[in-house]
Short mmCIF file of C-alpha atoms in Angstrom, two decimals:
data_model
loop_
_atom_site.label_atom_id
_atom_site.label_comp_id
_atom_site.label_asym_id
_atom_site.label_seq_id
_atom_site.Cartn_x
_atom_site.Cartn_y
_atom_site.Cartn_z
CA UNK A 551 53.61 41.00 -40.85
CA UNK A 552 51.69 38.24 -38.28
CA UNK A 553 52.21 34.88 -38.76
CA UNK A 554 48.73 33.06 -38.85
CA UNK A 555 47.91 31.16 -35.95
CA UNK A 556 47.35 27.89 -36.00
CA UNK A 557 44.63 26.20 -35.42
CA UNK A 558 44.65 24.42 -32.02
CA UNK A 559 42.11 21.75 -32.88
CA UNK A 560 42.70 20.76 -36.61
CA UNK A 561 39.87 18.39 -37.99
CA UNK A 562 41.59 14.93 -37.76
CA UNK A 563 42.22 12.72 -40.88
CA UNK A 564 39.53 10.49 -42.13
CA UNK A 565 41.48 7.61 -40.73
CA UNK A 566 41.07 8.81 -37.25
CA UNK A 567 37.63 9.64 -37.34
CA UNK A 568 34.96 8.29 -35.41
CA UNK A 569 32.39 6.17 -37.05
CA UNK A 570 28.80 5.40 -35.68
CA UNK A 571 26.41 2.55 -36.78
CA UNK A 572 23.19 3.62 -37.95
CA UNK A 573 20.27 3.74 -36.10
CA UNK A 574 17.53 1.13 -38.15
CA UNK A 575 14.21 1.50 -37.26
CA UNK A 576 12.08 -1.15 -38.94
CA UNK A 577 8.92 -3.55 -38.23
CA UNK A 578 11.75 -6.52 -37.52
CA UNK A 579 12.84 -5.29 -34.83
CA UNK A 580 10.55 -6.34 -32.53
CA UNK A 581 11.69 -9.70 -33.31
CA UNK A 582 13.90 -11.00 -30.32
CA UNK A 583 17.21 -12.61 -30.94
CA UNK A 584 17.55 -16.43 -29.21
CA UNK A 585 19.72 -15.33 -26.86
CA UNK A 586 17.55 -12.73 -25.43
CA UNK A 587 15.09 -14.41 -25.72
CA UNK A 588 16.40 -17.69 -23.52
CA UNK A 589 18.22 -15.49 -20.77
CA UNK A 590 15.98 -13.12 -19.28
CA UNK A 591 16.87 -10.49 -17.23
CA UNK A 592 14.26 -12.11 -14.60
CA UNK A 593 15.77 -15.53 -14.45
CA UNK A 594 19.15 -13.41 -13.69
CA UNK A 595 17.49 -12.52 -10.77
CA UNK A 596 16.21 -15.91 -9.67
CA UNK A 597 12.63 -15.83 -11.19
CA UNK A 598 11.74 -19.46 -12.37
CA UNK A 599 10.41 -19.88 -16.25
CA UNK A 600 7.46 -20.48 -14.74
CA UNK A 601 6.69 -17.40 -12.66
CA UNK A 602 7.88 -15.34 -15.58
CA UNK A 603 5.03 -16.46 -17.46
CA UNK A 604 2.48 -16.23 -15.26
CA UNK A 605 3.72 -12.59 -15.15
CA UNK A 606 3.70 -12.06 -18.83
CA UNK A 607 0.51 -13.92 -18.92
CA UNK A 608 -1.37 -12.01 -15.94
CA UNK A 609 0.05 -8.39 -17.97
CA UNK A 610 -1.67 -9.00 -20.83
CA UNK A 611 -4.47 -10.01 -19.37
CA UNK A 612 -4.89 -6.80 -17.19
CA UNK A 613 -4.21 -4.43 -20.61
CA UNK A 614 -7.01 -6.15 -22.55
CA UNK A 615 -9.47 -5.99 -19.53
CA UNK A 616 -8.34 -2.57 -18.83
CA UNK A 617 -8.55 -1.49 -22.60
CA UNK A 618 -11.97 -2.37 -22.97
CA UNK A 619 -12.80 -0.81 -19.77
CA UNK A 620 -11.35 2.13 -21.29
CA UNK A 621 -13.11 1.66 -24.57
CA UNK A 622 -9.58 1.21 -27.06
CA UNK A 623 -9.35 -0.14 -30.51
CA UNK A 624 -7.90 -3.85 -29.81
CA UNK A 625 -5.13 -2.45 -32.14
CA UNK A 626 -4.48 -0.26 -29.16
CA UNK A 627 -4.50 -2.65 -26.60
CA UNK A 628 -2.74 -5.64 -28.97
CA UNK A 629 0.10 -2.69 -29.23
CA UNK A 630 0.14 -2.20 -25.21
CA UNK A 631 0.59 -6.07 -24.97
CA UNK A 632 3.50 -6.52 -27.52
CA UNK A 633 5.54 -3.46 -25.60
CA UNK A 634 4.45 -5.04 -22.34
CA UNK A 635 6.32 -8.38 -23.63
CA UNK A 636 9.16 -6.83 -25.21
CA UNK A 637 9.85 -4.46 -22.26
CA UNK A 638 10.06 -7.49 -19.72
CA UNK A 639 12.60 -9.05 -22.11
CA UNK A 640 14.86 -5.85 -21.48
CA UNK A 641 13.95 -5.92 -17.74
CA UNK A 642 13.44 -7.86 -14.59
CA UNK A 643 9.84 -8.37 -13.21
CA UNK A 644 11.56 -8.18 -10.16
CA UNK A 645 13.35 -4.87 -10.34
CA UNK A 646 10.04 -3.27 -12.22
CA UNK A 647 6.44 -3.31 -10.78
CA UNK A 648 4.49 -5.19 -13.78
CA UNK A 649 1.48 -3.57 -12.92
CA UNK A 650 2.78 0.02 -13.07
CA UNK A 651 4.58 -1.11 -16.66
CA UNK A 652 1.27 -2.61 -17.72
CA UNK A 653 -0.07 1.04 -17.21
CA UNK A 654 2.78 2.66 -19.14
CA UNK A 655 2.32 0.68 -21.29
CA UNK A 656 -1.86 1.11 -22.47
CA UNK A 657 -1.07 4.93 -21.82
CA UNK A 658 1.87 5.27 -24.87
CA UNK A 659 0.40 2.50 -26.85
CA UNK A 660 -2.96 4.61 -26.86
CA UNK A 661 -1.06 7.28 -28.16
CA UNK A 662 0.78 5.22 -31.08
CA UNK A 663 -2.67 4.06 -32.32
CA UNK A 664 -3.95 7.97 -31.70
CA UNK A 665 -6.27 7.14 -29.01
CA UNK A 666 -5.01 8.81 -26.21
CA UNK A 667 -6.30 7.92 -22.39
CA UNK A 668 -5.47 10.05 -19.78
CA UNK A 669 -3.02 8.82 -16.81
CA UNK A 670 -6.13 9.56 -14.49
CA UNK A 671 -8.23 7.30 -16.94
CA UNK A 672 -5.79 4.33 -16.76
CA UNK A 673 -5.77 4.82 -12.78
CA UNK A 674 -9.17 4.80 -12.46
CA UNK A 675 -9.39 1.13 -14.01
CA UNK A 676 -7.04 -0.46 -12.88
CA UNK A 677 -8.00 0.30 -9.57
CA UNK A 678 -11.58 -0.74 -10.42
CA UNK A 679 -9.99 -3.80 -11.59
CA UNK A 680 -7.96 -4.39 -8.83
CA UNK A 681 -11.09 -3.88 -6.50
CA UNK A 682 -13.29 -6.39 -8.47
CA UNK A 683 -10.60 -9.03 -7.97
CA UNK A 684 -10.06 -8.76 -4.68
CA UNK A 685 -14.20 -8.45 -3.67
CA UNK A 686 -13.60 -5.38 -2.46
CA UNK A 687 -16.58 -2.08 -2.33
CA UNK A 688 -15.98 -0.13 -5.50
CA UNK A 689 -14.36 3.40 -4.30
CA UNK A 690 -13.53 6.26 -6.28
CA UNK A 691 -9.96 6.96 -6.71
CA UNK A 692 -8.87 9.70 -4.29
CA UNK A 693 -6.62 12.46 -5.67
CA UNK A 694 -3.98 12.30 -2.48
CA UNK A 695 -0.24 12.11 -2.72
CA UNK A 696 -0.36 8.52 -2.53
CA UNK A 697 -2.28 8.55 -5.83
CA UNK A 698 0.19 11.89 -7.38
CA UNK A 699 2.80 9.22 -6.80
CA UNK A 700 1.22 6.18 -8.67
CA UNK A 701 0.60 8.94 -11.87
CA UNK A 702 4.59 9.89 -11.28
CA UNK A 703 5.32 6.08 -11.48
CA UNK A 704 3.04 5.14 -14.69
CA UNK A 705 4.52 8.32 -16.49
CA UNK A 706 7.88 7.32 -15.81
CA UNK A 707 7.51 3.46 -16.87
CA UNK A 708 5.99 5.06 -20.35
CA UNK A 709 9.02 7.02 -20.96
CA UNK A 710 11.77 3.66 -19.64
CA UNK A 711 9.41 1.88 -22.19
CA UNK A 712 10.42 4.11 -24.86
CA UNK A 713 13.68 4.43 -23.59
CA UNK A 714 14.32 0.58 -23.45
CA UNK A 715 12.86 -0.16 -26.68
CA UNK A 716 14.56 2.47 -28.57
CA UNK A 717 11.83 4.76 -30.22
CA UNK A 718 10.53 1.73 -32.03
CA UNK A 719 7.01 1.12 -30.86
CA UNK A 720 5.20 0.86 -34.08
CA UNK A 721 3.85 -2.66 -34.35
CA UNK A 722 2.38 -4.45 -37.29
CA UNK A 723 -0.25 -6.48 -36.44
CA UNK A 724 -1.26 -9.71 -37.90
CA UNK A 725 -5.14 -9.25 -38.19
CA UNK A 726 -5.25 -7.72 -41.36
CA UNK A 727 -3.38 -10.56 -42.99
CA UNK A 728 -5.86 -13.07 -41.45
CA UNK A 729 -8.59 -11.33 -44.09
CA UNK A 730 -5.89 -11.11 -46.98
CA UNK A 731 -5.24 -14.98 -46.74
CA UNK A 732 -8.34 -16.02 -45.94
CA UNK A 733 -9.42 -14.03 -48.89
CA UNK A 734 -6.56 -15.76 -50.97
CA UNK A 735 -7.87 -19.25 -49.79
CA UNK A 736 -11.60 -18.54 -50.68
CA UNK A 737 -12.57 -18.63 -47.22
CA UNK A 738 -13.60 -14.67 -46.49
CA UNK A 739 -17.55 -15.40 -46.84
CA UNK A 740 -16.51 -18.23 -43.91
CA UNK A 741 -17.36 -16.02 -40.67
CA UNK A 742 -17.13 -18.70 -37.87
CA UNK A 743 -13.53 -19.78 -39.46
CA UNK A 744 -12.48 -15.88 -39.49
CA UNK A 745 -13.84 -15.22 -36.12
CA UNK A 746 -12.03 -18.36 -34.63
CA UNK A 747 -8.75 -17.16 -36.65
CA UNK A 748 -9.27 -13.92 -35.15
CA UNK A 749 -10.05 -14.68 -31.37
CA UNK A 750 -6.91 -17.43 -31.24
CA UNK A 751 -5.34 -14.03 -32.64
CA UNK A 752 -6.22 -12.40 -29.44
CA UNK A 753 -5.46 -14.80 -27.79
CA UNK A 754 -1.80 -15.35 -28.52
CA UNK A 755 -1.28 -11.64 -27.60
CA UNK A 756 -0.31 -13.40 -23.99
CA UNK A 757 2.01 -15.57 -25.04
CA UNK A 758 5.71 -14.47 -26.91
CA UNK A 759 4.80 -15.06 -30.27
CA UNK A 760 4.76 -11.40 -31.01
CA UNK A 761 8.64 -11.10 -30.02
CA UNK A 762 9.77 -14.52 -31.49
CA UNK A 763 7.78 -14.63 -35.05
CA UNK A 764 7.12 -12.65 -37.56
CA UNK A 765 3.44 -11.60 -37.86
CA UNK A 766 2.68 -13.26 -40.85
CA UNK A 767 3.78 -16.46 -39.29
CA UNK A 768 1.17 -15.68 -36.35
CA UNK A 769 -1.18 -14.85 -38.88
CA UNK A 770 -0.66 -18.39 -40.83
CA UNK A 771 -0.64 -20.13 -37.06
CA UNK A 772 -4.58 -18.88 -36.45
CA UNK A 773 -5.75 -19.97 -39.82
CA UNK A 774 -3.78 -23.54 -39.00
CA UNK A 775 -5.33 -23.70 -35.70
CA UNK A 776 -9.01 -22.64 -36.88
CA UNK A 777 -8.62 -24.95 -39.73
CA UNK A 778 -7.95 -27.87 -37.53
CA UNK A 779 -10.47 -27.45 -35.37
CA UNK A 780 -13.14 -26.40 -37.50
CA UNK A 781 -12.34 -29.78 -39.76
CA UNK A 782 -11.76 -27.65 -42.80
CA UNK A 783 -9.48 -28.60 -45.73
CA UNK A 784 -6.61 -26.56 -46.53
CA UNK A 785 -4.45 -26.30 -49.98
CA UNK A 786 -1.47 -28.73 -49.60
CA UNK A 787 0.19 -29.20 -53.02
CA UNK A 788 1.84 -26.77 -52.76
CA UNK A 789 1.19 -26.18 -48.95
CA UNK A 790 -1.17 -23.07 -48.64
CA UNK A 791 1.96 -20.94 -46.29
CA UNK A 792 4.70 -22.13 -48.58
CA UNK A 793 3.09 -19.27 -50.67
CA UNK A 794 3.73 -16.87 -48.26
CA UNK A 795 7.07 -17.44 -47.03
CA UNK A 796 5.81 -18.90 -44.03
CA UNK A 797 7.60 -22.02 -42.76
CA UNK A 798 6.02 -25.17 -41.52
CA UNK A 799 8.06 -25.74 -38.41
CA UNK A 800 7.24 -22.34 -37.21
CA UNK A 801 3.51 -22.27 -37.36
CA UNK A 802 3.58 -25.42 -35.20
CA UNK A 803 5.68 -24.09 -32.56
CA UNK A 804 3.52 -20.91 -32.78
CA UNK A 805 0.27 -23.05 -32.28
CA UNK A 806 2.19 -25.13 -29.51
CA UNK A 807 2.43 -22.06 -27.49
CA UNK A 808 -1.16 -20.66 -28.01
CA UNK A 809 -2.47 -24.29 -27.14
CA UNK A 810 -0.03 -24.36 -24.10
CA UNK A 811 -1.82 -20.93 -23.23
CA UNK A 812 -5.47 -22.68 -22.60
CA UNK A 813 -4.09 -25.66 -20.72
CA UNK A 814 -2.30 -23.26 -18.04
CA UNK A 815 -3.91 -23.05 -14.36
CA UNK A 816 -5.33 -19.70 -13.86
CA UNK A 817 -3.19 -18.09 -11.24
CA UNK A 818 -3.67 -15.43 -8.21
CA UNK A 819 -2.35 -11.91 -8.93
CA UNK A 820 -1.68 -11.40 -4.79
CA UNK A 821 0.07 -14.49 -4.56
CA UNK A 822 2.41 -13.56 -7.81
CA UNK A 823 3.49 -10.05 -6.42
CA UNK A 824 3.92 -12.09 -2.64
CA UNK A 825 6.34 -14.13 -4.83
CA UNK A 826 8.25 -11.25 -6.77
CA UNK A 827 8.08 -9.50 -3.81
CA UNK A 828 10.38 -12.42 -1.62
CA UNK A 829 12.82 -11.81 -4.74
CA UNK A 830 13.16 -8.74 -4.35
CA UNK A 831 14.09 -9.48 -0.59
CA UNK A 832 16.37 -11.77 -1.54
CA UNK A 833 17.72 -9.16 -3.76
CA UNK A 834 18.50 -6.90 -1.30
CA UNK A 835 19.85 -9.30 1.44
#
């Protein structure tokens, strides 16, 4: 009779097995840690604080102009902006072309928000864009290999965007809760203090509120803002945010950076990518 054989790989004991984390997949994630969020990979490379913005700033800017181009939701192009930020807080602006991210990015957020745009489609205005700006005779795009290679690029920055940010694109968005509170303060009938509310909304889509705060904190920070300047009395006793979790110091640090946004000089695209451009060629001395 035949001895058995053995088994030459026996399942090892529970105390030697492997154990993985769990993948979590939740609206707080796109919430940046401090640390991340005060060492860029950008000032790594020798990008100063205030380059990076302009960057960021300049982004942004080119998704929402391109997105209504396009004709998107501002859901859509509010969700392009937020992966736009987030991305750059993964990666260098000098080891990444912005503008080619900025692409990747309206093309998968326009699928999130089901929406979809065509790589052609997002070529086509940013080039118009890019034409406008510079005063030069609008052209149609022509379909050469110089333009088979831009597609290539924008395709491939959509999928590093996923990549980088781990599957977890879906955003929530603070301009629904701008109607819930202002319904919960009385206010809703009030349509010059819900548009303002709204557009510093917008607004604050260029700045890195969206990655440091949650969005009922950016949500509180409009109404503040709006409030102020529209002269209209809020609940204090108890204060109005206390109510929703919202704390104090944070909605004035939010509103410090949306402010900060409107007293910024407007800078020149060309003379940003001359700059990134001399990093790079530092880079690779």
């Amino acid at each position: 009779m035949t001895a058995p054989i053995p088994d030459p790989k026996p399942d090892p004991p529970e105390s030697q097995a492997k154990k993985f984390g769990r993948v979590i997949l939740t609206i707080s994630n796109s919430v940046l840690p401090l640390e991340k969020l005060s060492n860029t990979p950008s000032s790594g490379d020798g990008m100063s604080l205030e380059m990076e913005t302009d960057l960021r700033n300049t982004g942004c800017n080119l998704i929402q102009t391109a997105g209504k181009l396009l004709r998107l939701p501002q859901v859509a192009m509010a969700t392009a902006c937020v992966l736009y930020q987030r991305f750059f807080y993964s990666k260098s602006f000098v080891r990444y072309n912005f503008e080619h991210v900025a692409m990747g990015c309206v093309c998968l957020a326009s699928k999130i928000e089901e929406h979809p745009r065509r790589p052609r489609d997002v070529i086509n205005v940013f080039t118009h864009v890019k034409q406008v700006r510079q005063g030069k005779p609008i052209k149609p795009v022509v379909l050469d290999p110089d333009y088979i290679r831009l597609k290539n690029d924008i395709i491939k920055a959509e999928r590093r965007v996923l990549k980088e940010l781990g599957f977890c694109v879906h955003i929530k968005h603070p301009h629904k809760l701008i109607v819930m509170y202002l319904q919960l303060l009385s206010y809703e009938d009030n349509s010059k203090f819900a548009q303002m509310s709204w557009n510093f909304m917008n607004d604050s889509l260029r700045t890195d509120c969206f990655v440091r705060y949650q969005p009922e904190t950016i949500a509180c920070a409009c109404i503040y803002l709006s409030a102020r300047k529209l002269n209209i009395p809020l609940p204090r006793k108890p204060s109005w945010y206390e109510l929703l979790g919202v704390e104090e110091d944070d909605i004035r640090d939010c509103c410090y950076r949306i402010i900060c946004l409107y007293q910024r000089k407007k800078v020149n695209q060309d003379e940003l990518e001359r700059g990134v451009e001399k990093l790079k060629q530092v880079m690779r001395s």
